[in-house]
Amino acid sequence: ASMAKLYATEVAQEVIDQAVQIWGGMGVVVGSTVERLYREIRALRIYEGTSEIQKLIIAGEALSAAEVEKAAE
């Protein structure tokens, strides 16, 4: 789940960053669709753990899986 959240929110942020660049000043006008999406996507990256926390969770799960595999040998 952490991998999916991290990937989806990071890609969404890249897309909306590009949209803001394409729209220029109009992309940050309060009330515009691009501005609203920028705010919403930023919130998604923070909700239920920042991207950095998701990376820590993924790393912890990978290490746990490696320990289980090593113990099974």
PDB file of C-alpha atoms in Angstrom, residues 14-45:
ATOM      1  CA  GLU A  14       4.979  15.819 -11.327  1.00  0.00           C
ATOM      2  CA  VAL A  15       1.949  16.145 -13.616  1.00  0.00           C
ATOM      3  CA  ILE A  16       0.449  19.104 -11.742  1.00  0.00           C
ATOM      4  CA  ASP A  17       3.867  20.818 -11.589  1.00  0.00           C
ATOM      5  CA  GLN A  18       4.028  20.546 -15.382  1.00  0.00           C
ATOM      6  CA  ALA A  19       0.475  21.883 -15.669  1.00  0.00           C
ATOM      7  CA  VAL A  20       1.406  24.918 -13.568  1.00  0.00           C
ATOM      8  CA  GLN A  21       4.406  25.521 -15.842  1.00  0.00           C
ATOM      9  CA  ILE A  22       2.237  25.225 -18.961  1.00  0.00           C
ATOM     10  CA  TRP A  23      -0.467  27.551 -17.608  1.00  0.00           C
ATOM     11  CA  GLY A  24       2.060  30.020 -16.201  1.00  0.00           C
ATOM     12  CA  GLY A  25       0.507  32.743 -14.057  1.00  0.00           C
ATOM     13  CA  MET A  26      -2.989  31.501 -14.821  1.00  0.00           C
ATOM     14  CA  GLY A  27      -2.066  28.184 -13.188  1.00  0.00           C
ATOM     15  CA  VAL A  28      -1.807  29.778  -9.765  1.00  0.00           C
ATOM     16  CA  VAL A  29      -4.872  32.021  -9.897  1.00  0.00           C
ATOM     17  CA  VAL A  30      -7.059  31.224  -6.898  1.00  0.00           C
ATOM     18  CA  GLY A  31     -10.128  29.350  -8.063  1.00  0.00           C
ATOM     19  CA  SER A  32      -8.604  27.919 -11.226  1.00  0.00           C
ATOM     20  CA  THR A  33      -8.726  24.171 -11.757  1.00  0.00           C
ATOM     21  CA  VAL A  34      -4.945  23.879 -11.896  1.00  0.00           C
ATOM     22  CA  GLU A  35      -4.531  25.791  -8.621  1.00  0.00           C
ATOM     23  CA  ARG A  36      -7.184  23.652  -6.907  1.00  0.00           C
ATOM     24  CA  LEU A  37      -5.573  20.423  -8.102  1.00  0.00           C
ATOM     25  CA  TYR A  38      -2.160  21.664  -6.978  1.00  0.00           C
ATOM     26  CA  ARG A  39      -3.484  22.202  -3.449  1.00  0.00           C
ATOM     27  CA  GLU A  40      -5.339  18.879  -3.377  1.00  0.00           C
ATOM     28  CA  ILE A  41      -2.371  16.865  -4.620  1.00  0.00           C
ATOM     29  CA  ARG A  42      -0.066  18.534  -2.116  1.00  0.00           C
ATOM     30  CA  ALA A  43      -2.461  17.498   0.651  1.00  0.00           C
ATOM     31  CA  LEU A  44      -2.473  13.903  -0.639  1.00  0.00           C
ATOM     32  CA  ARG A  45       1.312  13.771  -0.292  1.00  0.00           C
TER      33      ARG A  45
END
